[in-house]
Short mmCIF file of C-alpha atoms in Angstrom, two decimals:
data_model
loop_
_atom_site.label_atom_id
_atom_site.label_comp_id
_atom_site.label_asym_id
_atom_site.label_seq_id
_atom_site.Cartn_x
_atom_site.Cartn_y
_atom_site.Cartn_z
CA UNK A 1 88.40 20.65 -71.22
CA UNK A 2 87.40 17.37 -70.34
CA UNK A 3 87.27 15.35 -67.82
CA UNK A 4 89.05 12.36 -67.89
CA UNK A 5 88.63 8.88 -66.84
CA UNK A 6 90.39 7.91 -64.35
CA UNK A 7 91.08 4.21 -65.75
CA UNK A 8 93.76 6.28 -68.87
CA UNK A 9 96.10 7.32 -65.35
CA UNK A 10 99.61 6.36 -65.44
CA UNK A 11 99.73 4.61 -62.10
CA UNK A 12 103.47 6.14 -61.60
CA UNK A 13 105.08 9.30 -62.39
CA UNK A 14 107.43 9.07 -65.78
CA UNK A 15 110.51 10.34 -63.82
CA UNK A 16 111.54 7.88 -61.77
CA UNK A 17 113.17 9.87 -59.37
CA UNK A 18 110.31 11.70 -59.07
CA UNK A 19 108.56 8.62 -58.18
CA UNK A 20 111.20 6.97 -55.38
CA UNK A 21 111.15 10.61 -53.90
CA UNK A 22 107.36 11.25 -53.67
CA UNK A 23 106.71 10.59 -50.32
CA UNK A 24 109.72 12.93 -48.87
CA UNK A 25 107.84 15.99 -51.46
CA UNK A 26 104.54 14.96 -49.64
CA UNK A 27 106.36 16.20 -46.79
CA UNK A 28 107.54 19.09 -48.39
CA UNK A 29 104.27 20.28 -49.43
CA UNK A 30 102.23 19.79 -45.92
CA UNK A 31 105.22 22.19 -44.42
CA UNK A 32 104.05 24.76 -47.70
CA UNK A 33 100.26 24.29 -46.62
CA UNK A 34 100.35 24.32 -43.00
CA UNK A 35 102.39 27.93 -42.92
CA UNK A 36 99.16 29.38 -44.83
CA UNK A 37 96.29 27.55 -42.85
CA UNK A 38 98.68 28.82 -39.34
CA UNK A 39 98.64 32.02 -40.32
CA UNK A 40 94.89 32.79 -40.31
CA UNK A 41 94.70 31.71 -37.08
CA UNK A 42 97.29 32.99 -35.65
CA UNK A 43 96.60 36.49 -35.40
CA UNK A 44 93.59 36.21 -32.99
CA UNK A 45 95.01 35.18 -30.33
CA UNK A 46 96.38 38.26 -30.48
CA UNK A 47 94.01 40.21 -29.86
CA UNK A 48 94.15 41.47 -26.99
CA UNK A 49 97.86 42.39 -27.54
CA UNK A 50 97.17 45.02 -30.73
CA UNK A 51 94.86 45.98 -29.32
CA UNK A 52 96.75 47.54 -26.17
CA UNK A 53 99.97 48.18 -28.67
CA UNK A 54 98.39 49.96 -31.30
CA UNK A 55 95.81 51.38 -30.02
CA UNK A 56 93.23 49.87 -32.73
CA UNK A 57 89.70 50.28 -32.78
CA UNK A 58 86.97 47.45 -32.80
CA UNK A 59 86.65 48.12 -36.87
CA UNK A 60 90.33 48.52 -37.48
CA UNK A 61 90.91 44.34 -35.10
CA UNK A 62 88.10 42.76 -37.36
CA UNK A 63 90.60 43.74 -40.02
CA UNK A 64 94.17 43.13 -38.80
CA UNK A 65 92.40 39.15 -39.03
CA UNK A 66 89.92 39.82 -42.35
CA UNK A 67 92.36 41.50 -44.88
CA UNK A 68 94.61 38.31 -45.18
CA UNK A 69 91.63 35.91 -45.16
CA UNK A 70 89.44 38.52 -47.78
CA UNK A 71 92.43 38.69 -49.94
CA UNK A 72 94.06 34.78 -49.38
CA UNK A 73 90.09 33.96 -50.61
CA UNK A 74 89.25 36.12 -53.45
CA UNK A 75 92.95 35.25 -55.61
CA UNK A 76 92.57 31.48 -54.87
CA UNK A 77 91.08 30.93 -57.96
CA UNK A 78 92.94 32.78 -59.66
CA UNK A 79 96.40 31.62 -58.42
CA UNK A 80 94.99 28.61 -59.64
CA UNK A 81 95.26 29.26 -63.35
CA UNK A 82 98.05 30.82 -62.95
CA UNK A 83 99.91 27.97 -61.91
CA UNK A 84 98.30 25.67 -64.31
CA UNK A 85 99.86 28.06 -67.18
CA UNK A 86 102.88 29.31 -66.05
CA UNK A 87 104.55 26.21 -64.21
CA UNK A 88 102.82 25.32 -60.34
CA UNK A 89 106.12 25.15 -58.12
CA UNK A 90 107.25 28.87 -59.43
CA UNK A 91 103.72 30.05 -58.76
CA UNK A 92 104.11 28.50 -55.11
CA UNK A 93 107.68 29.79 -54.54
CA UNK A 94 107.16 33.00 -55.52
CA UNK A 95 104.21 32.68 -53.00
CA UNK A 96 106.44 31.84 -50.59
CA UNK A 97 109.07 34.89 -51.01
CA UNK A 98 106.66 36.98 -50.60
CA UNK A 99 104.91 35.63 -47.79
CA UNK A 100 107.59 35.70 -45.61
CA UNK A 101 109.30 39.17 -47.17
CA UNK A 102 105.54 40.73 -45.71
CA UNK A 103 105.53 38.58 -42.76
CA UNK A 104 108.53 40.93 -42.05
CA UNK A 105 106.89 43.89 -43.25
CA UNK A 106 103.83 43.00 -40.96
CA UNK A 107 105.82 42.47 -37.52
CA UNK A 108 107.38 45.84 -38.29
CA UNK A 109 104.66 47.62 -38.71
CA UNK A 110 104.04 50.02 -36.08
CA UNK A 111 100.03 50.88 -36.97
CA UNK A 112 96.97 49.89 -37.47
CA UNK A 113 96.98 50.44 -41.44
CA UNK A 114 99.93 49.60 -41.60
CA UNK A 115 99.10 46.14 -40.53
CA UNK A 116 96.15 46.18 -41.89
CA UNK A 117 97.79 46.72 -45.58
CA UNK A 118 100.73 43.85 -44.42
CA UNK A 119 98.32 41.43 -43.66
CA UNK A 120 96.48 41.83 -47.00
CA UNK A 121 99.83 41.40 -48.55
CA UNK A 122 100.61 38.36 -47.25
CA UNK A 123 97.42 37.28 -47.88
CA UNK A 124 98.57 37.51 -52.29
CA UNK A 125 101.57 35.29 -51.22
CA UNK A 126 99.40 31.87 -49.26
CA UNK A 127 96.86 32.84 -52.51
CA UNK A 128 100.27 31.79 -54.84
CA UNK A 129 101.19 28.82 -52.51
CA UNK A 130 98.33 27.48 -51.67
CA UNK A 131 96.41 25.80 -54.81
CA UNK A 132 100.17 24.97 -55.94
CA UNK A 133 100.67 22.18 -53.18
CA UNK A 134 97.52 19.75 -54.04
CA UNK A 135 98.40 19.90 -57.54
CA UNK A 136 101.77 18.89 -57.34
CA UNK A 137 100.76 16.24 -55.08
CA UNK A 138 98.24 15.25 -57.71
CA UNK A 139 100.90 15.52 -59.62
CA UNK A 140 103.41 13.67 -58.16
CA UNK A 141 101.53 10.59 -57.24
CA UNK A 142 99.57 8.98 -59.72
CA UNK A 143 98.66 5.63 -58.08
CA UNK A 144 95.04 6.48 -57.22
CA UNK A 145 95.40 4.61 -53.92
CA UNK A 146 98.18 5.78 -52.99
CA UNK A 147 96.76 9.61 -54.65
CA UNK A 148 94.66 9.05 -51.62
CA UNK A 149 96.62 8.51 -48.74
CA UNK A 150 98.96 11.49 -49.85
CA UNK A 151 95.29 14.09 -49.92
CA UNK A 152 94.96 12.34 -46.65
CA UNK A 153 97.87 13.13 -44.75
CA UNK A 154 97.65 16.95 -46.43
CA UNK A 155 94.17 16.55 -45.34
CA UNK A 156 95.27 16.04 -41.45
CA UNK A 157 97.54 19.04 -41.78
CA UNK A 158 95.75 21.17 -42.83
CA UNK A 159 93.20 20.60 -39.91
CA UNK A 160 95.81 19.94 -37.41
CA UNK A 161 97.07 23.79 -38.20
CA UNK A 162 93.57 25.24 -37.69
CA UNK A 163 94.03 24.13 -34.21
CA UNK A 164 98.31 25.00 -34.34
CA UNK A 165 97.74 28.34 -34.81
CA UNK A 166 96.41 29.80 -31.32
CA UNK A 167 98.54 27.47 -29.84
CA UNK A 168 102.08 29.08 -31.82
CA UNK A 169 100.36 32.66 -31.14
CA UNK A 170 100.30 31.35 -27.10
CA UNK A 171 103.36 30.35 -27.01
CA UNK A 172 105.03 33.13 -28.74
CA UNK A 173 103.30 36.15 -26.90
CA UNK A 174 103.61 34.81 -23.68
CA UNK A 175 107.66 35.44 -24.08
CA UNK A 176 107.93 37.68 -26.60
CA UNK A 177 106.93 41.17 -28.80
CA UNK A 178 103.59 40.61 -30.75
CA UNK A 179 105.87 41.06 -34.05
CA UNK A 180 106.72 37.21 -33.24
CA UNK A 181 104.10 35.37 -34.58
CA UNK A 182 105.03 36.94 -37.68
CA UNK A 183 108.33 36.64 -37.97
CA UNK A 184 108.40 33.00 -37.08
CA UNK A 185 107.22 32.57 -40.06
CA UNK A 186 110.98 33.83 -42.16
CA UNK A 187 113.02 30.81 -41.30
CA UNK A 188 110.12 28.15 -42.30
CA UNK A 189 110.00 29.98 -45.35
CA UNK A 190 113.53 29.87 -46.02
CA UNK A 191 113.28 26.08 -44.75
CA UNK A 192 110.68 25.73 -46.97
CA UNK A 193 112.03 27.50 -50.31
CA UNK A 194 115.04 25.71 -50.36
CA UNK A 195 113.36 22.36 -49.73
CA UNK A 196 110.97 23.53 -53.05
CA UNK A 197 114.05 24.31 -55.04
CA UNK A 198 116.14 20.97 -54.38
CA UNK A 199 112.59 18.09 -54.06
CA UNK A 200 109.45 19.55 -55.84
CA UNK A 201 109.60 18.87 -59.80
CA UNK A 202 108.38 21.36 -61.43
CA UNK A 203 104.18 20.92 -63.33
CA UNK A 204 102.15 22.38 -65.95
CA UNK A 205 99.07 21.81 -68.36
CA UNK A 206 101.37 21.17 -71.56
CA UNK A 207 98.53 22.28 -73.48
CA UNK A 208 98.05 25.70 -71.74
CA UNK A 209 97.30 29.01 -74.23
CA UNK A 210 97.05 32.73 -73.52
CA UNK A 211 95.58 33.32 -69.81
CA UNK A 212 91.97 33.98 -69.78
CA UNK A 213 92.96 38.10 -68.56
CA UNK A 214 89.18 38.66 -68.49
CA UNK A 215 88.26 35.30 -66.50
CA UNK A 216 91.08 35.67 -64.42
CA UNK A 217 89.76 39.43 -63.27
CA UNK A 218 86.10 38.37 -63.02
CA UNK A 219 86.92 35.28 -60.74
CA UNK A 220 89.19 37.78 -58.64
CA UNK A 221 86.17 40.02 -58.15
CA UNK A 222 83.29 37.69 -57.54
CA UNK A 223 84.43 35.96 -54.99
CA UNK A 224 86.76 39.44 -53.31
CA UNK A 225 83.12 40.89 -52.81
CA UNK A 226 81.06 37.83 -51.59
CA UNK A 227 83.76 37.42 -49.23
CA UNK A 228 83.43 40.96 -48.02
CA UNK A 229 80.31 40.99 -47.92
CA UNK A 230 80.13 38.19 -45.83
CA UNK A 231 82.13 39.90 -43.60
CA UNK A 232 80.81 43.07 -43.21
CA UNK A 233 77.40 41.01 -43.14
CA UNK A 234 76.78 41.35 -39.14
CA UNK A 235 77.99 44.86 -38.94
CA UNK A 236 76.55 46.62 -41.12
CA UNK A 237 73.19 44.14 -41.17
CA UNK A 238 72.03 41.35 -43.21
CA UNK A 239 69.35 43.21 -44.93
CA UNK A 240 71.22 46.80 -44.80
CA UNK A 241 70.81 48.33 -48.67
CA UNK A 242 75.06 47.75 -48.81
CA UNK A 243 74.67 43.97 -47.76
CA UNK A 244 72.10 43.04 -50.57
CA UNK A 245 73.92 45.00 -52.83
CA UNK A 246 77.00 43.35 -51.76
CA UNK A 247 75.03 39.69 -52.82
CA UNK A 248 73.58 41.39 -55.58
CA UNK A 249 76.47 42.04 -57.25
CA UNK A 250 78.25 39.15 -56.85
CA UNK A 251 75.65 37.11 -58.60
CA UNK A 252 75.99 39.70 -61.33
CA UNK A 253 79.41 39.14 -61.56
CA UNK A 254 79.57 34.73 -61.00
CA UNK A 255 76.70 35.03 -64.17
CA UNK A 256 79.46 37.11 -66.08
CA UNK A 257 81.53 34.44 -64.76
CA UNK A 258 79.93 31.82 -66.08
CA UNK A 259 78.81 33.19 -69.26
CA UNK A 260 82.81 34.77 -70.17
CA UNK A 261 84.01 30.92 -69.43
CA UNK A 262 81.48 29.42 -71.28
CA UNK A 263 81.93 31.12 -74.36
CA UNK A 264 85.44 32.33 -74.52
CA UNK A 265 88.29 29.10 -76.46
CA UNK A 266 90.63 28.78 -73.43
CA UNK A 267 88.94 29.13 -70.43
CA UNK A 268 90.12 29.83 -67.16
CA UNK A 269 88.57 27.41 -65.06
CA UNK A 270 86.13 24.81 -67.64
CA UNK A 271 82.36 25.49 -65.77
CA UNK A 272 81.17 22.37 -66.84
CA UNK A 273 82.71 20.45 -64.53
CA UNK A 274 80.61 21.78 -61.76
CA UNK A 275 77.94 19.09 -64.04
CA UNK A 276 79.75 16.32 -62.54
CA UNK A 277 78.19 15.94 -59.00
CA UNK A 278 81.22 14.65 -57.76
CA UNK A 279 83.33 17.93 -58.21
CA UNK A 280 79.47 20.07 -56.81
CA UNK A 281 78.80 18.44 -53.94
CA UNK A 282 82.22 17.52 -52.86
CA UNK A 283 83.24 21.46 -53.20
CA UNK A 284 79.78 22.09 -50.96
CA UNK A 285 80.32 19.48 -48.63
CA UNK A 286 83.99 21.13 -48.02
CA UNK A 287 82.08 24.43 -48.01
CA UNK A 288 80.13 22.96 -45.24
CA UNK A 289 82.63 21.50 -42.88
CA UNK A 290 84.94 24.28 -42.89
CA UNK A 291 81.71 26.35 -42.25
CA UNK A 292 81.39 24.68 -38.83
CA UNK A 293 84.55 23.73 -38.16
CA UNK A 294 85.60 27.64 -38.06
CA UNK A 295 82.36 28.87 -36.09
CA UNK A 296 83.07 25.89 -33.54
CA UNK A 297 86.67 27.16 -33.14
CA UNK A 298 85.40 31.16 -33.15
CA UNK A 299 83.33 30.23 -30.24
CA UNK A 300 85.38 27.30 -28.11
CA UNK A 301 88.75 30.26 -28.31
CA UNK A 302 86.50 32.80 -26.23
CA UNK A 303 84.84 29.67 -23.94
CA UNK A 304 88.24 28.57 -23.07
CA UNK A 305 89.15 32.25 -22.34
CA UNK A 306 86.51 34.18 -21.24
CA UNK A 307 85.02 30.98 -19.30
CA UNK A 308 87.40 29.32 -18.51
CA UNK A 309 89.42 32.01 -17.73
CA UNK A 310 92.78 30.43 -19.10
CA UNK A 311 95.01 32.57 -21.32
CA UNK A 312 96.50 32.20 -25.07
CA UNK A 313 98.43 29.68 -24.83
CA UNK A 314 96.88 27.68 -21.96
CA UNK A 315 93.64 28.23 -24.55
CA UNK A 316 95.65 26.97 -27.51
CA UNK A 317 97.37 23.90 -25.92
CA UNK A 318 93.29 22.96 -25.37
CA UNK A 319 92.41 22.94 -28.33
CA UNK A 320 95.00 20.11 -29.63
CA UNK A 321 92.71 16.97 -28.76
CA UNK A 322 91.28 18.99 -32.16
CA UNK A 323 94.32 18.65 -33.81
CA UNK A 324 95.75 14.87 -32.80
CA UNK A 325 92.15 14.06 -34.23
CA UNK A 326 92.46 15.01 -37.19
CA UNK A 327 96.13 13.39 -37.79
CA UNK A 328 95.05 10.12 -36.71
CA UNK A 329 92.10 9.91 -38.98
CA UNK A 330 92.53 11.94 -42.30
CA UNK A 331 94.77 8.87 -43.67
CA UNK A 332 91.80 6.27 -42.47
CA UNK A 333 89.46 8.31 -43.96
CA UNK A 334 91.28 8.30 -47.72
CA UNK A 335 91.31 4.64 -46.82
CA UNK A 336 87.59 4.05 -46.08
CA UNK A 337 86.92 6.67 -48.81
CA UNK A 338 88.68 4.65 -51.46
CA UNK A 339 86.81 0.95 -50.10
CA UNK A 340 82.97 2.35 -49.40
CA UNK A 341 83.05 5.25 -51.31
CA UNK A 342 82.29 8.97 -50.81
CA UNK A 343 78.77 9.19 -50.52
CA UNK A 344 79.28 6.99 -47.26
CA UNK A 345 81.64 8.72 -45.92
CA UNK A 346 81.24 12.26 -46.52
CA UNK A 347 77.57 12.13 -44.82
CA UNK A 348 78.81 9.93 -41.80
CA UNK A 349 81.65 13.31 -41.26
CA UNK A 350 79.52 16.23 -41.73
CA UNK A 351 76.34 14.40 -39.65
CA UNK A 352 79.39 14.51 -36.59
CA UNK A 353 80.45 17.45 -36.83
CA UNK A 354 76.82 18.63 -36.47
CA UNK A 355 76.28 16.21 -33.46
CA UNK A 356 79.75 18.14 -31.79
CA UNK A 357 78.50 21.17 -32.61
CA UNK A 358 74.78 20.36 -30.54
CA UNK A 359 76.81 18.72 -27.74
CA UNK A 360 79.70 21.83 -27.77
CA UNK A 361 76.09 23.67 -27.37
CA UNK A 362 75.76 22.06 -23.97
CA UNK A 363 79.09 23.57 -22.81
CA UNK A 364 79.28 24.95 -18.80
CA UNK A 365 81.41 26.83 -17.17
CA UNK A 366 81.70 24.13 -15.38
CA UNK A 367 82.18 21.25 -17.70
CA UNK A 368 85.14 18.85 -17.61
CA UNK A 369 88.07 19.57 -19.80
CA UNK A 370 88.39 15.51 -20.46
CA UNK A 371 84.73 14.69 -21.24
CA UNK A 372 82.27 16.58 -22.90
CA UNK A 373 84.50 19.68 -23.93
CA UNK A 374 87.54 16.94 -25.04
CA UNK A 375 84.90 14.72 -26.64
CA UNK A 376 83.11 17.39 -28.59
CA UNK A 377 86.89 18.06 -29.97
CA UNK A 378 87.72 15.24 -30.98
CA UNK A 379 84.51 14.35 -32.28
CA UNK A 380 84.48 17.78 -34.26
CA UNK A 381 88.09 16.91 -35.99
CA UNK A 382 86.75 13.36 -36.85
CA UNK A 383 84.14 14.71 -39.05
CA UNK A 384 86.15 16.70 -40.55
CA UNK A 385 88.67 14.67 -41.34
CA UNK A 386 86.30 11.99 -42.70
CA UNK A 387 84.83 14.95 -45.02
CA UNK A 388 88.14 16.71 -46.14
CA UNK A 389 90.29 13.23 -47.52
CA UNK A 390 87.05 12.10 -49.42
CA UNK A 391 85.53 15.21 -50.73
CA UNK A 392 89.16 16.23 -52.06
CA UNK A 393 89.89 13.30 -53.52
CA UNK A 394 86.73 14.02 -55.04
CA UNK A 395 87.48 16.88 -57.02
CA UNK A 396 91.13 16.42 -57.89
CA UNK A 397 90.00 12.99 -59.43
CA UNK A 398 87.59 14.88 -61.67
CA UNK A 399 89.22 16.48 -62.94
CA UNK A 400 92.37 16.12 -65.72
CA UNK A 401 95.79 16.47 -64.41
CA UNK A 402 96.33 18.94 -66.25
CA UNK A 403 93.34 21.00 -64.42
CA UNK A 404 94.98 20.41 -61.02
CA UNK A 405 95.18 24.18 -60.24
CA UNK A 406 92.22 25.30 -61.15
CA UNK A 407 90.99 22.15 -59.49
CA UNK A 408 93.22 22.56 -55.88
CA UNK A 409 91.98 26.63 -56.71
CA UNK A 410 88.00 25.15 -56.34
CA UNK A 411 88.38 22.59 -53.15
CA UNK A 412 90.96 25.86 -51.12
CA UNK A 413 88.29 28.56 -52.16
CA UNK A 414 85.12 26.18 -50.80
CA UNK A 415 87.47 25.98 -47.45
CA UNK A 416 87.69 29.64 -47.34
CA UNK A 417 84.36 30.79 -48.10
CA UNK A 418 82.94 28.53 -46.07
CA UNK A 419 85.06 29.17 -43.18
CA UNK A 420 84.67 33.22 -43.15
CA UNK A 421 81.23 32.16 -43.34
CA UNK A 422 81.03 29.92 -40.57
CA UNK A 423 82.30 32.54 -38.30
CA UNK A 424 80.34 35.49 -39.91
CA UNK A 425 77.02 33.61 -39.52
CA UNK A 426 77.82 32.11 -36.15
CA UNK A 427 78.57 35.26 -34.96
CA UNK A 428 75.80 37.02 -35.63
CA UNK A 429 73.55 34.33 -34.57
CA UNK A 430 75.68 34.37 -31.01
CA UNK A 431 74.71 38.46 -31.25
CA UNK A 432 71.13 37.95 -31.12
CA UNK A 433 71.20 36.19 -28.01
CA UNK A 434 73.98 37.60 -26.43
CA UNK A 435 73.23 40.99 -26.14
CA UNK A 436 69.36 41.31 -25.36
CA UNK A 437 70.74 38.80 -22.24
CA UNK A 438 73.15 40.96 -21.38
CA UNK A 439 71.06 43.85 -21.93
CA UNK A 440 68.64 42.15 -19.71
CA UNK A 441 70.73 41.07 -16.55
CA UNK A 442 73.00 44.10 -16.42
CA UNK A 443 69.59 46.33 -16.33
CA UNK A 444 69.14 46.60 -12.39
CA UNK A 445 72.83 47.75 -11.78
CA UNK A 446 72.40 50.81 -13.40
CA UNK A 447 75.90 51.09 -15.55
CA UNK A 448 76.91 54.43 -17.34
CA UNK A 449 75.62 54.32 -20.99
CA UNK A 450 79.41 53.57 -22.55
CA UNK A 451 80.51 51.01 -19.84
CA UNK A 452 76.67 49.14 -20.79
CA UNK A 453 77.25 49.82 -24.90
CA UNK A 454 80.78 47.85 -24.90
CA UNK A 455 79.00 45.14 -22.14
CA UNK A 456 76.66 44.66 -24.77
CA UNK A 457 79.07 44.25 -27.57
CA UNK A 458 81.59 41.31 -26.87
CA UNK A 459 82.28 39.40 -23.89
CA UNK A 460 85.00 40.95 -23.84
CA UNK A 461 84.10 43.90 -24.01
CA UNK A 462 82.00 43.12 -21.08
CA UNK A 463 85.02 41.60 -19.36
CA UNK A 464 86.92 44.54 -19.69
CA UNK A 465 84.01 46.65 -18.09
CA UNK A 466 84.27 44.28 -14.70
CA UNK A 467 88.13 45.78 -14.22
CA UNK A 468 87.18 49.32 -14.97
CA UNK A 469 84.65 49.67 -11.60
CA UNK A 470 86.00 50.19 -8.57
CA UNK A 471 83.48 47.67 -6.79
CA UNK A 472 84.72 43.92 -6.49
CA UNK A 473 81.34 42.59 -5.78
CA UNK A 474 79.63 44.42 -8.94
CA UNK A 475 83.08 43.63 -10.85
CA UNK A 476 82.16 40.24 -9.99
CA UNK A 477 78.85 40.22 -10.89
CA UNK A 478 79.40 41.96 -14.10
CA UNK A 479 81.84 39.21 -15.29
CA UNK A 480 78.88 36.10 -14.13
CA UNK A 481 76.48 38.00 -15.88
CA UNK A 482 78.75 37.91 -19.01
CA UNK A 483 79.67 34.64 -18.59
CA UNK A 484 75.86 33.04 -18.81
CA UNK A 485 75.18 35.86 -21.40
CA UNK A 486 77.71 34.37 -23.19
CA UNK A 487 76.83 30.41 -22.55
CA UNK A 488 73.04 31.39 -23.58
CA UNK A 489 74.34 32.55 -26.98
CA UNK A 490 77.22 29.69 -27.32
CA UNK A 491 74.22 27.14 -27.37
CA UNK A 492 71.99 28.85 -29.43
CA UNK A 493 74.94 29.49 -32.24
CA UNK A 494 76.26 25.78 -31.76
CA UNK A 495 73.14 24.12 -32.20
CA UNK A 496 72.03 26.66 -35.15
CA UNK A 497 75.57 25.25 -37.05
CA UNK A 498 75.14 21.77 -35.59
CA UNK A 499 71.74 22.12 -37.57
CA UNK A 500 73.62 23.10 -41.33
CA UNK A 501 76.09 20.13 -40.67
CA UNK A 502 73.68 17.52 -40.14
CA UNK A 503 71.88 18.96 -43.17
CA UNK A 504 74.60 19.34 -45.61
CA UNK A 505 74.89 15.64 -44.23
CA UNK A 506 71.53 14.75 -46.38
CA UNK A 507 72.23 16.47 -48.62
CA UNK A 508 75.14 15.05 -49.84
CA UNK A 509 73.61 11.02 -48.69
CA UNK A 510 71.38 12.67 -52.17
CA UNK A 511 73.64 14.25 -54.52
CA UNK A 512 77.73 12.91 -53.79
CA UNK A 513 78.11 9.36 -56.24
CA UNK A 514 78.79 6.35 -55.21
CA UNK A 515 81.85 5.95 -56.39
CA UNK A 516 84.15 7.04 -59.02
CA UNK A 517 83.45 5.10 -61.95
CA UNK A 518 86.03 2.88 -63.67
CA UNK A 519 88.72 2.92 -60.80
CA UNK A 520 89.53 -0.70 -60.30
CA UNK A 521 92.17 -0.44 -57.72
CA UNK A 522 92.64 -2.86 -54.45
CA UNK A 523 93.31 -0.56 -51.13
CA UNK A 524 96.60 -1.72 -49.64
#
């Protein structure tokens, strides 16, 4: 497989009916991607309820959240290869059916273990759906200018979905039982399936040969082991034998995957595409952007609930400026990238995200919402849009249309691994400041060992301890100390992640090519 020259791209889909309804197809694809991205975060606001209703431990709650991300990320590259070979629409529809069925199963579970299993099975469906959305978009939109605009819309929806997850979850939990956060998926799945069947065209690699089974299995193994090691790193310790073994094992599996793909006639992924910096630098930029985004979301939702005292719905609603900012900026980012090139736009986006993170680190308990809080969220959203639209276009525009499924999977895997790493690392950085600080501040109160230990684990646990003590003065003191310690950890974590984003901006400026060669288009 070789990277194609963009001058050979036909500007109109050969099927005139498909071309005529291309924007309708985009809307259907966006509905599908919105569903699977929202489910990444919708469960977060239900954690306190699940702890109470299912009696889930801290470890159990973690895996209710992370089992979806682990399976989703682990299967993306493999599912992208399946889509290219057997049909992107077919794989997407199979994924939607599985997603709907396992959502129903999740809603009806009664134990922590069953819910963890259900969430993992939902991840299988999501991994089948996600690569197909961007791959079909690339096949339908042949004109590079329209394709960039379409990717901008796709990026806007996937970015906004991150903010809508907590809003949707909070709204459902306010009026219904916790299973509603899963049952809401079913009518959306049914609508999406009908629309996909009626309007979305099938596409696949016409030259696909037999499936590279070894590459397929190795891709699942190395991504899954990497994500698992990242998830467990904060709990086992980054320097523990388990974490070190996990990273070494990942490196060995990646080496085996690369060797296999270079030495087989029909690879799952032609790894030589990474010699093109449009692919490597763009996918790295996406990973850094989602590292920053997920870390930001992880901390800001806790800031709203524990420091500001908002309930889940109120917290979710206060993240809407992010969704609006991403939605407005993504289509503009696509046009700017066409006019000025991704080398100029992507670094600005990462710089915006870095500044937004550092600004968020300055939040106080009484910071004005319509001021620094909204300002940081909007700047973060604009930065994300300036990265994802141009970088996704850079990746997809660098690969043959026949490889669109795998190209989409590269893009999607970068997002998931970057996001997972962001939550894990920012959580670790936060804990290194929060825990010693709250220990020091609570020491004069001489709390029972169990209460002291619980308060050290998280700000949520500290607030729970404050509710269990009988003395109102002591309760208020514990809450104030927990909030103060949280803000100390919040500042250090946000500043650290902001520095990573700014460093990523410099890397993008250094390594992203100025423009895609030989594309002569007029920005309309």
